């Protein structure tokens, strides 16, 4: 049994190294000022896809991403590890999208990519952390979802079984294909790049699609298609207390404990 | 019509989740301000005990959808019910807990209704908004505030054109507040068949394990929390030692959790727990806004940090400049000498 898998992956600023100039005056992110990585949860989704490909020969993996031209690297990172191909959605009309407009663009592109059995993506991206795009893509495609999956246990008879994390516990669930699966941070880390694939795909051109290529309605894309607006962005002025500095010696700390205990 | 709706999350024992009660409290005050009604939606089975739990929070209308197949929760049937109910009732605002359930249910409903949804809000209020591009002015809309992007800023998000205005909120962020123990709202028992079809029940739950919380961090009066500065999982044992001595619990910042020093369920901050203990001891925590938002209401804060300029020091009552490995043993020794 072969599967057609699509992995949704996002290029994100590495929020662990936020520097000056990271924010524009209007409150949007100055992405150009930040180092970028493939969103960590999305890499874990890719790993689940690669494992399915090993388990079910004939399986194909396509990586789909949206972003500026340099986001093509996301697809290439997939190719370096064993994905079969992929597409970059890039168009000014996609810019400024909130999760709803993002899910519209992704779902429309998925529709164009043809038969898909499993759409895998990370649970959430480290820049927005909304965890909304996966479920919204599923809703737009009209298919079920398994959120926060830690491990895919197997596929048989058109059904997939996965272990998923819920609040204070786990569930093992079965869903019919096609399905969207969002992969939790607790899932297995992604394998490193494969040396041979790295060599052969270094120069591989990544197909870029714009709104017209996927037949998307520009009114539903980007800022135009986003119901949310940023009202204001304020720099944080932390409330400060008058704090007492305690020296790091036995006596002063003992006195502090006494004071607190009183 | 055009009321404020809260999705009620239910636990295995039939209890309403804390976060839902907190949202009812916030929802009640927002509804008062908007002069609209507060409505609650409970979806599950054996729902007889729900009304008594939620009415004292000032619920005007409780919608019940009772069907054996609706518990435990699966996404599509719950999303189908909420979507259809919202199409009929046209709420102006709908709030969900930012739980495993709320964070996947909200997006599905918003995708169909084309409503804006903001995740993990830390404050909600009512206010006005002017769209600078169109010049349109909107009154009495939901202002959804949250720290954003690396904690450098606090953003306020609005959904001017689309209804409902949807948001999710973590447990512990809003304060639970009873309205009136005798409050009596209307109860509507819906015929579930009008809202879901058999084909909606496509996800089969094969196994389900609920682990009881390993700690009582939420209710602890003393919290010893560690950050990235703790350096390793082993070093975190020191924090556990101190917490044990003080009868407190151990928490952590996002950075410490991401580094694997401590389990995810101990994370304090915007995307973790919000705590308000009597004493909060921040060890090796720099104090990014995403963390401080989850602990800033602690009565007393001690910061232990080698960096005299760590942002957390600004909100601390006591600052100990030093290495955690040196300070904590001294604290334990000092506490023991009190003979408690």
XYZ file of C-alpha atoms in Angstrom:
602
model
C 0.000 0.000 0.000
C 1.463 3.314 -1.038
C 0.452 6.616 0.482
C 0.439 10.142 -0.840
C 1.683 12.367 1.928
C 1.855 16.142 2.054
C 3.951 17.779 4.761
C 3.148 21.399 5.602
C 6.213 23.216 6.865
C 6.942 26.816 7.697
C 10.089 28.849 7.739
C 10.178 30.711 11.035
C 12.420 33.275 12.636
C 14.489 31.580 15.263
C 12.732 33.158 18.235
C 15.512 31.880 20.445
C 17.825 34.511 18.996
C 15.750 37.630 18.891
C 17.835 40.722 18.384
C 17.326 44.445 18.120
C 15.421 45.490 15.053
C 13.272 42.378 15.174
C 10.101 44.404 15.221
C 8.948 46.958 12.663
C 7.474 50.207 13.898
C 3.996 49.016 12.901
C 4.253 45.962 15.103
C 4.820 43.396 12.401
C 7.853 41.182 12.465
C 10.920 42.329 10.591
C 11.650 38.856 9.291
C 14.667 40.013 7.323
C 16.499 40.863 10.560
C 16.288 37.354 11.964
C 17.956 34.035 11.302
C 15.473 31.505 9.972
C 14.941 27.804 10.571
C 12.351 25.230 9.609
C 9.761 25.206 12.372
C 10.818 22.442 14.805
C 7.406 20.735 15.082
C 7.184 20.645 11.263
C 10.504 18.784 11.121
C 8.985 16.213 13.463
C 6.028 15.919 11.105
C 8.489 15.293 8.260
C 10.105 12.509 10.283
C 6.732 10.800 10.733
C 6.222 11.048 6.967
C 9.658 9.571 6.255
C 8.923 6.659 8.585
C 5.675 5.953 6.757
C 7.571 6.030 3.471
C 9.987 3.402 4.786
C 7.146 1.274 6.058
C 4.900 1.515 2.991
C 6.973 1.294 -0.220
C 5.785 3.465 -3.067
C 4.767 6.213 -0.686
C 5.514 9.734 -1.868
C 6.137 12.828 0.208
C 5.548 16.382 -1.016
C 6.507 19.370 1.104
C 4.309 22.466 0.892
C 5.361 25.811 2.325
C 4.341 29.436 2.039
C 6.595 32.449 2.356
C 9.083 34.662 0.554
C 11.488 33.239 -2.050
C 14.015 32.114 0.553
C 11.373 29.830 2.096
C 12.139 27.440 -0.797
C 14.851 26.206 1.561
C 12.102 24.517 3.585
C 11.243 22.295 0.621
C 14.916 21.630 0.002
C 15.440 20.566 3.623
C 12.705 18.018 2.976
C 14.394 16.799 -0.210
C 17.700 16.422 1.664
C 16.007 13.934 3.973
C 14.003 11.900 1.496
C 10.953 13.892 0.432
C 10.091 13.486 -3.240
C 9.207 17.043 -4.140
C 7.429 20.125 -3.022
C 6.072 23.571 -3.703
C 6.548 27.075 -2.409
C 3.522 29.373 -2.295
C 4.872 32.840 -2.812
C 2.978 35.921 -3.882
C 2.541 39.430 -2.527
C -1.131 38.579 -2.221
C -0.312 35.972 0.447
C 1.433 38.529 2.664
C -0.028 39.580 5.988
C -2.130 36.427 6.288
C -3.507 35.410 9.663
C -4.142 31.723 10.334
C -7.456 31.677 8.515
C -6.060 33.161 5.293
C -2.996 30.905 5.583
C -5.197 27.842 5.857
C -7.159 28.960 2.797
C -3.994 29.232 0.686
C -2.620 25.910 1.927
C -5.888 24.035 1.481
C -6.317 25.469 -2.013
C -2.793 24.362 -2.957
C -3.383 20.915 -1.465
C -6.468 20.667 -3.660
C -4.306 21.327 -6.691
C -1.670 18.790 -5.636
C -4.111 15.960 -6.258
C -4.775 12.864 -4.232
C -3.564 13.057 -0.661
C -4.011 10.441 2.017
C -2.256 12.166 4.867
C -1.487 15.832 5.431
C 1.120 16.144 8.168
C 2.195 19.320 9.898
C 3.665 20.473 13.174
C 1.319 21.175 16.036
C 2.307 24.842 16.080
C 4.963 27.239 14.851
C 7.376 28.835 17.261
C 6.663 32.348 16.020
C 2.894 32.494 16.364
C 2.244 29.432 18.548
C -1.433 29.447 17.693
C -1.731 25.767 16.659
C -4.617 26.898 14.449
C -3.440 26.307 10.904
C -3.551 22.482 11.020
C -7.155 22.247 12.239
C -8.231 25.039 9.897
C -6.706 23.256 6.893
C -8.554 20.092 7.942
C -11.830 21.967 8.219
C -11.367 23.595 4.823
C -10.548 20.231 3.232
C -13.566 18.758 5.013
C -11.561 15.901 6.498
C -10.908 14.722 10.059
C -7.813 15.563 12.027
C -5.677 13.977 14.680
C -4.057 16.776 16.683
C -0.970 16.624 18.914
C 0.143 13.214 17.573
C 3.269 11.776 19.159
C 3.548 8.746 16.976
C 1.826 7.200 14.016
C 1.222 3.568 14.874
C 0.198 2.250 11.498
C -2.030 2.406 8.436
C -4.338 -0.351 7.271
C -7.593 -0.659 5.336
C -7.761 3.034 4.686
C -7.458 3.879 8.372
C -4.614 5.377 10.358
C -3.903 4.850 14.029
C -1.957 7.329 16.097
C -1.063 8.088 19.661
C -1.928 11.640 20.617
C -1.294 13.806 23.638
C -4.260 15.369 25.404
C -4.381 17.389 28.621
C -3.161 15.057 31.384
C -3.068 11.974 29.250
C -2.869 10.189 25.961
C -5.335 8.747 23.482
C -4.894 6.176 20.779
C -7.263 7.056 17.983
C -8.168 5.709 14.588
C -9.234 7.927 11.709
C -10.217 7.191 8.132
C -8.019 8.545 5.348
C -7.646 11.223 4.164
C -6.712 12.928 7.382
C -4.748 15.881 8.735
C -2.293 15.019 11.488
C -0.589 17.669 13.608
C 2.578 16.424 15.270
C 3.445 17.322 18.838
C 6.846 18.468 20.062
C 7.154 15.220 22.021
C 7.407 13.207 18.773
C 10.693 11.767 17.558
C 13.205 14.310 16.260
C 13.837 14.502 12.542
C 16.726 12.600 11.042
C 19.711 14.572 9.732
C 20.216 15.389 6.074
C 21.261 12.491 3.902
C 24.685 13.194 2.356
C 23.836 11.837 -1.106
C 20.506 13.612 -1.239
C 22.193 16.784 -0.115
C 24.565 16.603 -3.067
C 21.898 15.760 -5.608
C 19.342 18.347 -4.475
C 21.597 21.307 -3.737
C 20.671 22.952 -7.011
C 17.180 21.533 -7.384
C 14.757 24.210 -8.467
C 11.702 24.444 -6.280
C 8.453 25.133 -8.106
C 6.843 28.347 -6.926
C 3.098 28.865 -7.149
C 1.302 32.187 -6.926
C -2.402 32.788 -6.316
C -3.253 32.313 -9.997
C -1.309 29.035 -10.191
C -3.430 27.457 -7.492
C -6.635 29.204 -8.535
C -6.959 31.041 -5.238
C -9.303 33.966 -4.746
C -7.008 36.879 -3.830
C -9.764 38.328 -1.638
C -9.403 35.314 0.654
C -5.607 35.464 0.776
C -3.183 37.511 2.831
C -4.315 40.557 4.742
C -7.478 40.869 2.615
C -8.594 37.405 3.661
C -7.711 37.794 7.319
C -10.511 38.585 9.740
C -8.114 39.626 12.496
C -6.419 43.014 12.648
C -3.688 44.311 14.916
C -5.179 47.217 16.836
C -2.043 48.219 18.631
C 1.359 47.015 19.613
C 2.976 48.353 22.708
C 6.454 47.930 23.948
C 6.500 46.398 27.335
C 7.128 48.633 30.245
C 7.461 46.222 33.102
C 6.064 47.329 36.392
C 8.979 47.640 38.742
C 9.024 47.072 42.435
C 11.469 48.397 44.911
C 13.539 45.327 45.468
C 15.967 44.545 48.213
C 19.266 43.040 47.218
C 20.401 40.248 49.495
C 24.039 39.243 49.632
C 24.878 35.652 48.948
C 26.139 34.743 52.407
C 24.832 32.359 55.041
C 23.714 34.995 57.476
C 21.804 37.255 55.116
C 20.044 34.348 53.475
C 19.163 32.847 56.850
C 17.717 36.216 57.870
C 15.692 36.328 54.677
C 14.252 32.883 55.345
C 13.397 33.994 58.849
C 11.680 37.108 57.564
C 9.653 35.100 55.053
C 8.790 32.458 57.591
C 7.476 35.055 59.995
C -29.141 36.860 19.556
C -25.682 38.470 19.485
C -24.837 37.244 22.933
C -21.571 36.068 24.446
C -20.991 32.310 24.340
C -18.671 30.122 26.400
C -17.819 26.546 25.416
C -18.018 24.418 28.553
C -15.337 21.780 28.803
C -16.203 18.658 30.803
C -13.921 16.257 32.625
C -14.228 12.515 33.110
C -15.864 12.950 36.515
C -18.568 15.221 35.100
C -16.982 18.317 36.584
C -16.795 21.466 34.523
C -13.169 22.375 33.829
C -11.749 25.244 35.876
C -10.893 27.195 32.755
C -14.547 27.156 31.691
C -15.648 28.572 35.052
C -12.982 31.252 34.773
C -14.223 32.118 31.279
C -17.813 32.282 32.533
C -16.659 34.791 35.159
C -14.891 36.931 32.574
C -17.728 36.420 30.105
C -20.270 37.619 32.668
C -18.469 40.906 33.213
C -17.955 41.445 29.463
C -21.644 40.653 28.839
C -22.642 43.201 31.495
C -20.525 45.789 29.768
C -22.059 44.955 26.391
C -25.532 44.689 27.900
C -25.997 41.253 26.381
C -26.659 37.794 27.757
C -24.133 35.167 28.787
C -24.770 31.781 27.188
C -22.962 28.512 27.835
C -22.745 25.412 25.640
C -22.147 21.976 27.139
C -21.679 19.029 24.796
C -21.304 15.501 26.131
C -23.393 12.969 27.960
C -25.096 12.772 31.362
C -25.162 16.537 31.625
C -27.629 16.831 34.504
C -24.987 18.153 36.858
C -23.782 20.939 34.571
C -26.488 23.518 35.288
C -25.842 23.553 39.031
C -22.145 24.064 38.403
C -22.407 26.909 35.886
C -25.541 28.888 36.832
C -23.955 30.602 39.876
C -21.557 32.297 37.467
C -24.459 34.202 35.960
C -25.362 32.082 32.936
C -28.534 33.365 31.259
C -28.926 30.489 28.799
C -27.388 27.022 29.009
C -27.423 24.940 25.826
C -27.165 21.199 26.449
C -26.303 18.634 23.787
C -26.570 15.210 25.365
C -25.600 12.113 23.411
C -23.529 9.117 24.490
C -21.351 9.463 21.442
C -20.360 13.023 22.359
C -18.177 11.914 25.258
C -15.222 11.503 25.241
C -14.748 14.492 22.977
C -13.904 14.063 19.322
C -13.394 17.046 17.068
C -15.888 16.858 14.237
C -19.144 16.333 16.171
C -18.339 19.095 18.657
C -17.264 21.415 15.851
C -20.448 20.617 13.895
C -22.649 21.448 16.885
C -20.898 24.697 17.728
C -20.846 25.787 14.096
C -24.564 25.200 13.559
C -25.510 26.691 16.914
C -23.450 29.781 16.184
C -25.032 30.101 12.740
C -28.443 30.087 14.424
C -27.630 32.243 17.441
C -25.085 34.598 15.877
C -23.001 35.264 18.977
C -20.908 38.423 18.958
C -18.225 36.761 21.061
C -17.290 33.111 21.670
C -14.604 32.058 24.141
C -12.948 28.675 24.645
C -10.305 27.400 27.029
C -6.853 27.184 25.457
C -6.794 23.473 26.263
C -6.022 20.507 24.029
C -9.714 20.590 23.108
C -10.232 24.343 22.760
C -7.104 24.787 20.689
C -8.325 22.413 17.978
C -12.066 23.016 18.253
C -11.806 26.798 17.990
C -9.865 26.772 14.705
C -12.287 24.354 13.041
C -15.302 26.439 13.998
C -13.613 29.676 12.989
C -12.625 28.225 9.604
C -16.238 27.466 8.710
C -17.705 30.660 10.115
C -14.822 32.762 8.787
C -14.404 34.324 12.191
C -11.160 35.650 13.577
C -9.637 33.602 16.365
C -6.887 34.714 18.720
C -4.994 32.098 20.721
C -3.768 32.356 24.307
C -5.084 35.790 25.180
C -3.900 37.182 28.493
C -6.464 39.977 28.722
C -9.884 40.601 27.196
C -11.778 43.860 27.277
C -14.351 45.855 25.345
C -13.340 48.925 23.389
C -13.348 50.764 20.092
C -11.246 50.392 16.988
C -10.705 52.506 13.908
C -9.417 50.839 10.773
C -6.892 53.305 9.452
C -7.115 52.005 5.907
C -10.880 52.120 5.502
C -11.538 54.798 8.100
C -14.329 52.684 9.550
C -14.952 52.970 13.249
C -16.116 50.042 15.335
C -17.572 50.398 18.820
C -17.780 47.890 21.627
C -15.712 45.154 20.100
C -13.557 42.589 21.832
C -9.973 43.691 22.408
C -7.780 40.595 22.669
C -4.418 41.228 24.240
C -1.427 38.942 24.344
C 2.347 39.161 24.460
C 3.730 38.626 21.041
C 6.853 37.751 19.264
C 9.674 36.984 21.586
C 7.968 38.895 24.366
C 9.151 42.183 22.972
C 5.683 43.581 22.656
C 2.118 43.261 23.799
C -0.291 43.138 20.878
C -3.985 43.870 20.871
C -5.924 42.001 18.215
C -9.436 42.740 16.995
C -11.898 41.049 14.640
C -13.766 44.063 13.350
C -15.865 42.640 10.521
C -16.580 39.047 11.350
C -18.677 37.382 14.025
C -18.278 35.693 16.348
C -15.108 37.275 17.673
C -13.350 34.203 19.003
C -10.521 33.792 21.485
C -8.919 31.096 23.592
C -7.563 31.675 27.103
C -5.350 29.465 29.267
C -6.452 28.147 32.615
C -5.615 30.416 35.525
C -5.409 33.621 33.483
C -8.904 34.862 34.336
C -10.163 34.899 37.897
C -13.082 32.735 38.918
C -15.844 34.792 40.449
C -19.339 33.658 41.445
C -22.158 35.977 40.428
C -25.057 34.747 42.529
C -25.546 31.306 44.015
C -29.263 31.545 43.232
C -28.845 32.716 39.644
C -31.315 30.884 37.428
C -30.807 30.952 33.685
C -32.814 29.176 31.036
C -31.838 25.632 30.049
C -32.287 24.527 26.441
C -31.957 20.805 25.727
C -31.242 20.510 22.038
C -32.050 17.524 19.901
C -28.539 16.483 18.938
C -29.787 14.780 15.765
C -30.468 18.201 14.271
C -26.824 19.126 14.653
C -24.690 16.056 13.963
C -24.951 13.162 11.566
C -23.678 9.617 12.025
C -20.906 10.312 9.542
C -19.496 12.982 11.880
C -18.360 10.253 14.245
C -15.406 9.176 12.144
C -12.687 9.228 14.783
C -12.639 6.148 16.950
C -10.973 6.368 20.347
C -9.281 3.018 20.881
C -7.579 3.727 24.170
C -7.606 6.619 26.575
C -5.380 7.121 29.604
C -5.819 10.065 31.889
C -2.916 10.579 34.238
C -3.616 12.355 37.450
C -1.522 15.438 37.883
C 1.836 14.613 39.398
C 1.940 17.887 41.240
C -0.238 20.630 42.594
C 1.585 23.557 41.069
C -1.622 25.489 40.406
C -2.648 25.450 44.035
C 0.780 25.661 45.680
C 1.388 28.550 48.081
C 5.132 28.390 47.434
C 6.635 27.874 43.980
C 10.322 27.319 43.288
C 10.813 27.883 39.572
C 13.879 27.339 37.434
C 14.966 28.777 34.131
C 17.554 28.067 31.510
C 20.210 29.289 33.940
C 19.787 26.127 36.006
C 21.824 24.413 33.343
C 20.801 20.767 33.604
C 18.210 18.259 34.696
C 20.464 17.253 37.602
C 20.720 20.813 38.856
C 16.942 20.972 38.946
C 17.094 18.463 41.805
C 18.261 21.328 43.980
C 15.006 23.110 43.267
C 13.052 19.994 44.150
C 14.998 19.805 47.434
C 14.133 23.379 48.319
C 10.495 22.923 47.295
C 10.227 19.826 49.454
C 11.699 21.651 52.419
C 9.272 24.557 52.012
C 6.268 22.330 51.155
C 6.084 23.997 47.777
C 6.109 22.870 44.154
C 8.598 23.188 41.324
C 7.823 25.195 38.209
C 9.880 26.182 35.204
C 10.224 28.705 32.437
C 9.702 27.816 28.817
C 13.453 27.868 28.175
C 14.091 25.272 30.885
C 11.342 23.027 29.542
C 12.587 23.344 25.960
C 16.087 22.468 27.133
C 14.689 19.274 28.631
C 15.589 20.132 32.236
C 12.071 19.479 33.494
C 8.720 18.123 32.284
C 6.437 20.234 30.141
C 3.560 20.101 32.628
C 5.516 22.344 34.995
C 5.813 25.226 32.566
C 4.692 28.605 33.894
C 3.838 31.438 31.551
C 1.662 32.501 28.679
C 1.502 29.070 27.083
C 1.731 27.185 30.357
C 0.301 27.620 33.820
C -0.560 30.871 35.543
C 0.215 30.820 39.255
C -0.360 33.301 42.083
C 1.445 31.802 45.079
C 2.338 33.580 48.303
C 6.012 33.113 47.499
C 7.641 32.668 44.111
C 11.337 31.878 44.022
C 12.687 32.437 40.504
C 15.998 30.635 40.069
C 18.074 31.420 37.008
C 15.063 32.879 35.223
C 15.740 35.944 33.097
C 12.140 37.093 33.100
C 10.782 37.291 29.568
C 7.248 38.671 29.494
C 5.845 35.279 28.435
C 7.078 33.916 31.732
C 6.339 36.843 34.031
C 2.764 37.057 32.797
C 2.230 33.666 34.416
C 3.637 34.615 37.841
C 3.658 38.386 38.255
C 0.702 38.348 40.644
C 2.618 36.290 43.204
C 2.517 38.009 46.593
C 6.278 37.902 47.137
C 8.910 37.246 44.501
C 12.531 36.306 45.105
C 14.931 36.295 42.190
C 18.154 34.334 42.367
C 20.330 35.250 39.415
C 23.950 35.803 38.584
C 22.928 38.689 36.340
C 22.141 41.837 38.356
C 20.355 43.207 35.283
C 18.035 40.257 34.655
C 14.586 41.692 33.820
C 12.982 39.517 36.486
C 14.816 41.465 39.184
C 12.672 44.487 38.378
C 9.532 42.742 39.590
C 11.190 40.892 42.477
C 10.797 41.918 46.109
C 14.147 40.342 46.941
C 17.078 39.859 44.631
C 19.903 37.520 45.484
C 22.845 37.931 43.151
C 24.568 34.610 43.038
C 24.705 31.141 41.637
C 21.704 28.953 42.300
C 23.979 26.072 43.390
C 25.341 28.251 46.172
C 22.215 30.094 47.196
C 19.740 27.229 47.471
C 21.760 25.164 49.975
C 22.082 28.308 52.084
C 18.324 28.823 51.905
C 17.691 25.234 52.966
C 20.165 25.589 55.799
C 18.648 28.891 56.871
C 15.153 27.474 56.794
C 16.144 24.404 58.766
C 17.716 26.585 61.418
C 14.282 28.095 62.028
C 13.336 24.684 63.376
C 10.231 24.303 61.271
